[in-house]
Amino acid sequence: MTDQDLLQRLAEPDDDEIASLDAWWRANNYLTVGQIYLRDNALLREPLTAEHIKPRLLGHWGTSPGLSFIYAHVSRLIRRTGQEAIYLAGPGHGGPALVAAGYLEGTYSEVYPKVSLDETGMTRLFRQFSAPGGIPSHVSVTTPGSIHEGGELGYVLVHAFGSVMDNPGLLSIAVVGDGEAETGPLEGSWKGISFINPVRDGAVLPILHLNGAKIAGPTVLARKSPQEVHALLEGHGYDVIEVSGADVPGMHKRFAAALSDAWAKIKEIQEQARGGDWDGNRPRWPLIIMRTPKGWTGPNEVDGTQVTGTWRAHQVPLAGVRENADHRRLLEEWLRSYRPEELFDAEGRPAELVTALSPAGDLRMSASPHANGGVLTKDLDLPDFRDYAVDVKAPATERAESTRKLGELLRDVYRANDDRFRLFCPDETNSNRLGAVFEASDRAFMEQTFEHDTALSRDGRVMEVLSEHNCHGWLEGYNLTGRHGMFATYEAFAMVSASQTVQHGKWLQESRRLDWRAKVPSLNVLLTSTAWRNDHNGFSHQGPGLIQVVLTQRGDIARVYLPPDANTLLSVADHCLRSRSYINLIVIDKQPQPQWLTMDEAIEHCTRGAGVWHWAGNDDGGGEPDIVLACAGDVVTMETVAAAQILRERLPELSVRVVNVVDLMGLVRPKDHPHGMTEERFTELFTDTVDVIFAFHGYPGAIHQLVHGRPDADRFRVRGFVEEGTTTTPFDMTVRNRASRYHLVMDAINNATRRPDGASALKDWCKAKLAEHEAYVVEHMEDMPEIRDWSL
Amino acid sequence: MTDQDLLQRLAEPDDDEIASLDAWWRANNYLTVGQIYLRDNALLREPLTAEHIKPRLLGHWGTSPGLSFIYAHVSRLIRRTGQEAIYLAGPGHGGPALVAAGYLEGTYSEVYPKVSLDETGMTRLFRQFSAPGGIPSHVSVTTPGSIHEGGELGYVLVHAFGSVMDNPGLLSIAVVGDGEAETGPLEGSWKGISFINPVRDGAVLPILHLNGAKIAGPTVLARKSPQEVHALLEGHGYDVIEVSGADVPGMHKRFAAALSDAWAKIKEIQEQARGGDWDGNRPRWPLIIMRTPKGWTGPNEVDGTQVTGTWRAHQVPLAGVRENADHRRLLEEWLRSYRPEELFDAEGRPAELVTALSPAGDLRMSASPHANGGVLTKDLDLPDFRDYAVDVKAPATERAESTRKLGELLRDVYRANDDRFRLFCPDETNSNRLGAVFEASDRAFMEQTFEHDTALSRDGRVMEVLSEHNCHGWLEGYNLTGRHGMFATYEAFAMVSASQTVQHGKWLQESRRLDWRAKVPSLNVLLTSTAWRNDHNGFSHQGPGLIQVVLTQRGDIARVYLPPDANTLLSVADHCLRSRSYINLIVIDKQPQPQWLTMDEAIEHCTRGAGVWHWAGNDDGGGEPDIVLACAGDVVTMETVAAAQILRERLPELSVRVVNVVDLMGLVRPKDHPHGMTEERFTELFTDTVDVIFAFHGYPGAIHQLVHGRPDADRFRVRGFVEEGTTTTPFDMTVRNRASRYHLVMDAINNATRRPDGASALKDWCKAKLAEHEAYVVEHMEDMPEIRDWSL
């Protein structure tokens, strides 16, 4: 059969095929309605009675029939063509339809044997839905075939685009709901095609499913003129194919033709490009707009009120079915309209007419390994991170931009892993000193390029777009399909995508509980351009809030690292790139900064997570010091070392211990986090009774909550970022936030177990230094690229 | 002069007008370059030397000339027409241009007298820019005329749309940068026109400024075909007007014509609609696309490399000017190309040719009261919240949906304040039980409506759109122009707009330091559909993270309330609606819940922020109890009361005190928050030594950080949401998170100062109850709309 023949067959399903499509769709709809309503009499072998109805009716009918309709047609495409595809349901509240799809394909019973392919299993399928201990009403981690939770809306396209990067064989079907289409993140994600290379990447087929309404009212796109919607999507660069209606089998024929058309266009784009016949212009990828009534095939009117096609069909179109016999009759008619007796055999197994549609094995979308990406994950081929070390002869004798070293490491990660590693960054790769990656790869860009452009091409694989939502979401899609990456962003603006960090964390946590979900590469987030050194940008650019957000996540998945220099950063990054199914947050500034540890010391320090820096203090290790100066974060580490130096020189009788913390979670009790250090180790570092002056990169409350429950936690006095920011020098930032070396010295004196002679004089000296600084700032505001004395 | 004459004059500036436009623009560009480079010789009275150059060059040139070009033309429009307008600079990094605009209009010197309109002032203007103690390089709170910080990108249109709601006389000019245009929030905000009523609201004129590049590379919109960009914006519903070029005076003529055209269209739409001649269809509001080279009028090439029109013009196009004489010569040529001698008089005051362009008084955009909305704020006309009270005869004898009562209050706030109050909600007003507002106002919607739609019309003023970014941002714009509102959203998805909460908080905090900024209505955020009662939705819908985010903000502005019932909610809401310049976070669920306090008790409780519920415990007030059970949040309050009841009944010898906290910030030490209760009051509630079992609505770490520093803070044992979630009943959620009544009873026994006889038996009883629950869940998953025993 030639391709043209295949395409024609695809575009024009014969009667048998339509019968099979329709049977599968009816079966899915039946199972969907069953999940919402039934606790018994799953096959309707007897007339419906109140006892068959669930005591509480929950779930979302409205979007489900559209989702299953599309699913059926894509399944047919796969069977006909062998195309590898996954299905991402933007309107995730159509959960029952996707669960039913996996059930009809047999995957659900393979994964959850108790939900067997028979009447007992079907009853379980119904009962577990939206029930305690069961499954949620939306697509979730528990749904085989999904890499996309239908909870927080807006990310279906970013996940889809991430899934196809470096995945040339994959077609990701991304159904966009018209409710979801109102969200900012979704509207910002249509432009994914401006970054998809038809040779190296797979394809996304967006299907905008306009069914007219969201929870409580109509949607904008459904009520705009169709011409405007068409223009909008053409403007985004798509070749728009439209299908609409509610008639059957007409809709089967028209949608089959539309899908065939879309697939043919995708194949043509890919084959031409892969055959070397690409003019270099961004392809006009197809997109389907499908208009069907909300709640299609459900009860049209209830109690004289229009339901189908309105927001009333969004959740449970027939209420009070247990009590209201009339509604119960409508429900029974509705269920019987799908002719279940044709769809399931005597045991309750899907009939041949239904299963005939499903692809085999891994080609079933519910069984695709791409949607359980851990099974496809290959370890990164990592260079030895020691090779990028800064040569540190003694602490603070070198200054370096630490992230520049990481950039060199990432460059070589790119080189060795051109099929499975990408960096995602909102236009700041160079600004964040990671620009060495451009020696290995350009930025990806499929729009017009000019000769004067730098490091920008169709073949590029560094992902820069001025959207944290796109970057974060693409990486999630890339991770969940089994590949590795890093998201690097300005610390303050990491809050833009904080909800994505939260939701992805929830996904990872839940997936750890499911044996059948293989672990995927961790989501690595590098925060740089930090609060303390945002020189000319000022207060709006100063916010270490993402640490606080990640601390709300469970120890199973959350990791926060604050390497103080290049060698510790390299060690931490190596660890993170090897890890699986964590959120790894790494925070370090990009500016030149003192280097503290040799590579060997850095490795040991990172392995232990925290350690005493004996060279910085004067505590001889025998017995307890008079005060502990602890620190986590680069700038505050420098202030702490400087404070210890002042104390050593000016108050040598006071015994000072300096503790640096890289792995923030080490502070937590072991019962709350696997990295939590033992009681013994905690005491070894911080003693049980001596006061600790803790200089922290982020909000002080973070340390208060982390050390809660540790011996006498009240003795931890934390200095950190207290929302005092403005356009100023880094040192002045530490002064404004009362975390400067002088503040730390005064804190140490005030809280030490002893007060040697000269302590008061030293406090006065600190106050004088601070006053001098204030005066200098006022007098020399424009001369202070760096403050005097802000070094070691 | 007829309108047609006016329009023709507007569209075709004569030579004098062009001279004035150009002079103002040149003056602005001169001041912009001066801010980036000069520390002396502000008027170029002598040849430029190294000493005149700032030691560190910071700032963003690229977008600035475009911003000031538009500003000049809008100023002319205002002078000609008397149109009230404000200017929102999406590319906020064009800060120097907006600062220069305020300076040229005289506003800057009025607000900051030291930055006077003479050479000394100009020197100050230059030196303060991007300098410690000075101003940031982007538009900020300190910039007169701004309601929009140019830090975190994406919100210029939502702020603009919010500013014109119920503000019929206002025109908000919203310049969208092509970098910003890549963000999700911005892309999601074009649809604002689908919600703007031409009769009641003012107008937004978006100007998409395509200058080709962002920090390090080209932008998507600048490199797409112009036809696609045109289609995209037409698809969003705009009447697209395009201007492009770099030639002068040609660009002045073309832009004047374009702006005149846009203004004429706006006036026509408004006059027709206000004259009763509106067909009800959404108007096609105008939008201008302006294409000018990045860094327009700056150095074209530097060292043989193209700068203008590329990303190299983004920040400082000429580097090393102090050291490099060649670059210094280029800078001098560049500065002199604006002919400063024509623009400023001998004293350094702007010449008549320049100032002739500026509107007078409040019509100057930098002086508009709309951009300092506090000066226009009128108090809400508030009904007496006591009138909505639930009649509580005794604690827990009533159950009610507390937010429904709030909905009734808000309905009457709507009725009494139809010019200055709106509710913003992502499609969940009814779901959140606030639907009573629809008795007073429909939802706003300018797209097509049908007869079967409910509470939806062009005249509606309830703002529903499925976008937290739109809702939050519109409310910010509405607040900052002096009007009141509330944003109500699902608790978990409040994280979507968390960065907006953070940034708006920073704006409010900084504005408190500026005498000239009047306080604006507070940003009121109501979180409902909470973690504990998200029955069928499951884990992705369970996340109390926004509390954690707001706790990072300073006591000056952050407020968090957890009213446990309807009457406390009403009292809290009344307080919040009267307040100014705070972020008020209110958290309460929407489901039926026990009602505890009479209205009088509620008022007293809320006024004090926390109190002992004597009726719930058995502590007689004389001496200290054996244990304190504290709670904050509705569901955990019920569990706490139930635990106390179990203890009272089954272990009456144990003396138990129940403390409920409404105002979370009361827990903080007074030095850290103005609401922080005194040490005495804290001790009165919590004692100094007795252990406290604290059941908290959110993450336990929040309480740990709040009580840090209080007497023996280690004795606070917190139960809260520990990221254990799934589809289950509310009671089961408390069990999974170990915060159920049975857990609290066991905690109380384990930590009480005494252990009466029967304590062990009661613990065993609790364990048995929990085991019974587990078994029940397993057996009856589908029968549990509410768990047995989950009540009082």
Short mmCIF file of N, CA and C in Angstrom, two decimals, chain B residues 645-736:
data_model
loop_
_atom_site.label_atom_id
_atom_site.label_comp_id
_atom_site.label_asym_id
_atom_site.label_seq_id
_atom_site.Cartn_x
_atom_site.Cartn_y
_atom_site.Cartn_z
N GLN B 645 -13.22 17.74 73.83
CA GLN B 645 -14.44 17.10 74.32
C GLN B 645 -14.15 15.67 74.77
N ILE B 646 -13.40 14.96 73.97
CA ILE B 646 -13.02 13.58 74.34
C ILE B 646 -12.26 13.60 75.66
N LEU B 647 -11.35 14.51 75.78
CA LEU B 647 -10.56 14.59 77.01
C LEU B 647 -11.45 14.95 78.20
N ARG B 648 -12.34 15.90 77.99
CA ARG B 648 -13.23 16.30 79.08
C ARG B 648 -14.06 15.12 79.55
N GLU B 649 -14.55 14.37 78.58
CA GLU B 649 -15.45 13.28 78.93
C GLU B 649 -14.71 12.07 79.46
N ARG B 650 -13.55 11.80 78.91
CA ARG B 650 -12.91 10.53 79.21
C ARG B 650 -11.69 10.64 80.12
N LEU B 651 -11.22 11.86 80.29
CA LEU B 651 -10.07 12.03 81.19
C LEU B 651 -10.24 13.35 81.93
N PRO B 652 -11.36 13.46 82.67
CA PRO B 652 -11.74 14.79 83.21
C PRO B 652 -10.73 15.36 84.18
N GLU B 653 -9.87 14.53 84.71
CA GLU B 653 -8.87 15.07 85.64
C GLU B 653 -7.83 15.93 84.95
N LEU B 654 -7.66 15.68 83.68
CA LEU B 654 -6.66 16.47 82.94
C LEU B 654 -7.25 17.84 82.65
N SER B 655 -6.49 18.86 83.01
CA SER B 655 -7.04 20.19 82.75
C SER B 655 -6.52 20.68 81.40
N VAL B 656 -7.47 21.00 80.55
CA VAL B 656 -7.19 21.31 79.14
C VAL B 656 -7.65 22.71 78.83
N ARG B 657 -6.79 23.48 78.20
CA ARG B 657 -7.20 24.81 77.73
C ARG B 657 -7.24 24.81 76.19
N VAL B 658 -8.29 25.38 75.64
CA VAL B 658 -8.38 25.49 74.18
C VAL B 658 -8.20 26.96 73.78
N VAL B 659 -7.24 27.17 72.89
CA VAL B 659 -6.98 28.52 72.39
C VAL B 659 -7.20 28.53 70.89
N ASN B 660 -8.01 29.46 70.43
CA ASN B 660 -8.20 29.58 68.98
C ASN B 660 -7.54 30.87 68.51
N VAL B 661 -6.85 30.75 67.37
CA VAL B 661 -6.14 31.90 66.80
C VAL B 661 -6.78 32.27 65.47
N VAL B 662 -7.21 33.51 65.34
CA VAL B 662 -7.78 34.00 64.07
C VAL B 662 -6.72 34.78 63.31
N ASP B 663 -6.03 35.63 64.05
CA ASP B 663 -5.04 36.52 63.42
C ASP B 663 -3.67 35.88 63.61
N LEU B 664 -3.19 35.24 62.57
CA LEU B 664 -1.97 34.45 62.70
C LEU B 664 -0.78 35.30 63.12
N MET B 665 -0.78 36.54 62.70
CA MET B 665 0.36 37.40 63.00
C MET B 665 0.43 37.77 64.47
N GLY B 666 -0.63 37.51 65.21
CA GLY B 666 -0.59 37.74 66.65
C GLY B 666 0.44 36.88 67.34
N LEU B 667 0.81 35.76 66.73
CA LEU B 667 1.77 34.85 67.35
C LEU B 667 3.19 35.40 67.34
N VAL B 668 3.43 36.31 66.41
CA VAL B 668 4.79 36.83 66.23
C VAL B 668 5.11 37.84 67.33
N ARG B 669 6.37 37.94 67.64
CA ARG B 669 6.76 38.94 68.65
C ARG B 669 6.42 40.35 68.15
N PRO B 670 6.01 41.23 69.05
CA PRO B 670 5.59 42.58 68.62
C PRO B 670 6.68 43.33 67.86
N LYS B 671 7.94 43.01 68.12
CA LYS B 671 8.98 43.73 67.38
C LYS B 671 9.00 43.32 65.90
N ASP B 672 8.40 42.17 65.59
CA ASP B 672 8.42 41.71 64.20
C ASP B 672 7.11 41.97 63.45
N HIS B 673 6.05 42.25 64.19
CA HIS B 673 4.77 42.51 63.52
C HIS B 673 3.90 43.37 64.43
N PRO B 674 3.26 44.37 63.88
CA PRO B 674 2.43 45.25 64.73
C PRO B 674 1.28 44.49 65.40
N HIS B 675 0.85 43.39 64.81
CA HIS B 675 -0.22 42.60 65.45
C HIS B 675 0.32 41.66 66.53
N GLY B 676 1.63 41.52 66.59
CA GLY B 676 2.21 40.58 67.54
C GLY B 676 1.74 40.85 68.95
N MET B 677 1.24 39.82 69.62
CA MET B 677 0.72 40.08 70.96
C MET B 677 1.87 40.26 71.96
N THR B 678 1.57 40.98 73.01
CA THR B 678 2.60 41.24 74.01
C THR B 678 3.00 39.93 74.67
N GLU B 679 4.14 39.97 75.29
CA GLU B 679 4.62 38.81 76.02
C GLU B 679 3.58 38.38 77.07
N GLU B 680 2.99 39.36 77.73
CA GLU B 680 2.03 39.05 78.80
C GLU B 680 0.82 38.33 78.22
N ARG B 681 0.34 38.89 77.12
CA ARG B 681 -0.85 38.30 76.50
C ARG B 681 -0.52 36.88 76.00
N PHE B 682 0.65 36.73 75.44
CA PHE B 682 1.05 35.41 74.94
C PHE B 682 1.06 34.40 76.09
N THR B 683 1.64 34.83 77.19
CA THR B 683 1.72 33.94 78.35
C THR B 683 0.34 33.64 78.92
N GLU B 684 -0.51 34.66 78.90
CA GLU B 684 -1.88 34.50 79.38
C GLU B 684 -2.58 33.38 78.59
N LEU B 685 -2.32 33.33 77.30
CA LEU B 685 -2.98 32.32 76.46
C LEU B 685 -2.27 30.98 76.53
N PHE B 686 -0.96 31.03 76.35
CA PHE B 686 -0.22 29.78 76.13
C PHE B 686 0.62 29.36 77.32
N THR B 687 0.58 30.11 78.41
CA THR B 687 1.47 29.91 79.55
C THR B 687 2.93 30.09 79.11
N ASP B 688 3.84 29.87 80.02
CA ASP B 688 5.27 29.97 79.66
C ASP B 688 5.91 28.61 79.55
N THR B 689 5.23 27.60 80.09
CA THR B 689 5.93 26.33 80.24
C THR B 689 5.12 25.11 79.81
N VAL B 690 3.81 25.25 79.83
CA VAL B 690 2.98 24.08 79.50
C VAL B 690 3.10 23.80 78.00
N ASP B 691 3.11 22.53 77.67
CA ASP B 691 3.21 22.19 76.25
C ASP B 691 1.94 22.59 75.51
N VAL B 692 2.15 22.97 74.25
CA VAL B 692 1.04 23.39 73.41
C VAL B 692 0.93 22.43 72.22
N ILE B 693 -0.23 21.83 72.09
CA ILE B 693 -0.49 21.03 70.88
C ILE B 693 -1.23 21.96 69.93
N PHE B 694 -0.57 22.32 68.86
CA PHE B 694 -1.13 23.34 67.96
C PHE B 694 -1.61 22.67 66.68
N ALA B 695 -2.91 22.70 66.46
CA ALA B 695 -3.47 22.15 65.21
C ALA B 695 -3.62 23.30 64.24
N PHE B 696 -2.90 23.21 63.14
CA PHE B 696 -2.82 24.35 62.22
C PHE B 696 -3.34 23.96 60.84
N HIS B 697 -4.00 24.90 60.24
CA HIS B 697 -4.55 24.69 58.90
C HIS B 697 -3.46 24.39 57.85
N GLY B 698 -2.33 25.07 57.98
CA GLY B 698 -1.32 24.99 56.93
C GLY B 698 -0.15 24.10 57.30
N TYR B 699 1.01 24.38 56.73
CA TYR B 699 2.21 23.59 57.01
C TYR B 699 2.70 23.89 58.43
N PRO B 700 3.06 22.86 59.19
CA PRO B 700 3.49 23.08 60.57
C PRO B 700 4.64 24.07 60.69
N GLY B 701 5.54 24.07 59.71
CA GLY B 701 6.69 24.98 59.78
C GLY B 701 6.29 26.43 59.95
N ALA B 702 5.09 26.78 59.48
CA ALA B 702 4.65 28.17 59.62
C ALA B 702 4.55 28.54 61.09
N ILE B 703 3.98 27.66 61.89
CA ILE B 703 3.84 27.96 63.32
C ILE B 703 5.23 27.94 63.99
N HIS B 704 6.05 26.99 63.60
CA HIS B 704 7.40 26.95 64.18
C HIS B 704 8.11 28.28 63.97
N GLN B 705 7.98 28.83 62.78
CA GLN B 705 8.70 30.08 62.56
C GLN B 705 8.02 31.25 63.26
N LEU B 706 6.68 31.19 63.37
CA LEU B 706 5.97 32.31 64.00
C LEU B 706 6.24 32.39 65.50
N VAL B 707 6.32 31.24 66.17
CA VAL B 707 6.50 31.29 67.63
C VAL B 707 7.97 31.34 68.04
N HIS B 708 8.86 31.28 67.05
CA HIS B 708 10.28 31.34 67.40
C HIS B 708 10.55 32.60 68.22
N GLY B 709 11.25 32.40 69.31
CA GLY B 709 11.58 33.54 70.16
C GLY B 709 10.58 33.74 71.29
N ARG B 710 9.45 33.06 71.22
CA ARG B 710 8.50 33.12 72.33
C ARG B 710 9.01 32.21 73.44
N PRO B 711 8.52 32.39 74.68
CA PRO B 711 9.06 31.60 75.79
C PRO B 711 9.00 30.10 75.49
N ASP B 712 10.15 29.47 75.55
CA ASP B 712 10.26 28.03 75.35
C ASP B 712 9.48 27.56 74.12
N ALA B 713 9.84 28.09 72.98
CA ALA B 713 9.08 27.79 71.75
C ALA B 713 9.10 26.31 71.42
N ASP B 714 10.09 25.61 71.92
CA ASP B 714 10.18 24.18 71.63
C ASP B 714 8.96 23.40 72.10
N ARG B 715 8.23 23.98 73.06
CA ARG B 715 7.09 23.22 73.60
C ARG B 715 5.89 23.23 72.66
N PHE B 716 5.96 23.99 71.59
CA PHE B 716 4.87 23.97 70.61
C PHE B 716 5.01 22.75 69.70
N ARG B 717 4.07 21.85 69.79
CA ARG B 717 4.07 20.65 68.92
C ARG B 717 2.96 20.88 67.90
N VAL B 718 3.35 20.99 66.68
CA VAL B 718 2.38 21.42 65.67
C VAL B 718 1.92 20.27 64.81
N ARG B 719 0.61 20.15 64.67
CA ARG B 719 0.01 19.26 63.69
C ARG B 719 -0.57 20.13 62.59
N GLY B 720 -0.37 19.72 61.37
CA GLY B 720 -0.90 20.52 60.27
C GLY B 720 -0.88 19.71 58.99
N PHE B 721 -0.90 20.41 57.89
CA PHE B 721 -0.91 19.73 56.60
C PHE B 721 0.53 19.33 56.26
N VAL B 722 0.77 18.03 56.18
CA VAL B 722 2.14 17.57 55.92
C VAL B 722 2.24 16.88 54.57
N GLU B 723 1.52 17.42 53.60
CA GLU B 723 1.58 16.91 52.22
C GLU B 723 1.16 15.45 52.12
N GLU B 724 0.18 15.09 52.94
CA GLU B 724 -0.47 13.79 52.77
C GLU B 724 -1.85 14.07 52.21
N GLY B 725 -2.01 13.80 50.94
CA GLY B 725 -3.30 14.11 50.36
C GLY B 725 -3.72 13.07 49.36
N THR B 726 -4.98 13.00 49.13
CA THR B 726 -5.52 12.14 48.10
C THR B 726 -7.00 12.44 48.01
N THR B 727 -7.69 11.68 47.19
CA THR B 727 -9.13 11.80 47.09
C THR B 727 -9.73 11.13 48.30
N THR B 728 -10.21 11.91 49.22
CA THR B 728 -10.77 11.27 50.41
C THR B 728 -11.61 12.26 51.20
N THR B 729 -12.21 11.78 52.26
CA THR B 729 -13.08 12.64 53.06
C THR B 729 -12.23 13.58 53.91
N PRO B 730 -12.87 14.66 54.36
CA PRO B 730 -12.14 15.60 55.21
C PRO B 730 -11.61 14.94 56.47
N PHE B 731 -12.40 14.08 57.08
CA PHE B 731 -11.89 13.46 58.30
C PHE B 731 -10.68 12.58 57.99
N ASP B 732 -10.78 11.85 56.91
CA ASP B 732 -9.65 11.00 56.57
C ASP B 732 -8.40 11.84 56.29
N MET B 733 -8.62 13.02 55.73
CA MET B 733 -7.47 13.93 55.53
C MET B 733 -6.81 14.26 56.87
N THR B 734 -7.62 14.50 57.88
CA THR B 734 -7.00 14.82 59.19
C THR B 734 -6.26 13.61 59.74
N VAL B 735 -6.78 12.42 59.44
CA VAL B 735 -6.10 11.21 59.92
C VAL B 735 -4.77 11.05 59.19
N ARG B 736 -4.82 11.18 57.86
CA ARG B 736 -3.60 10.99 57.08
C ARG B 736 -2.51 12.00 57.45
#
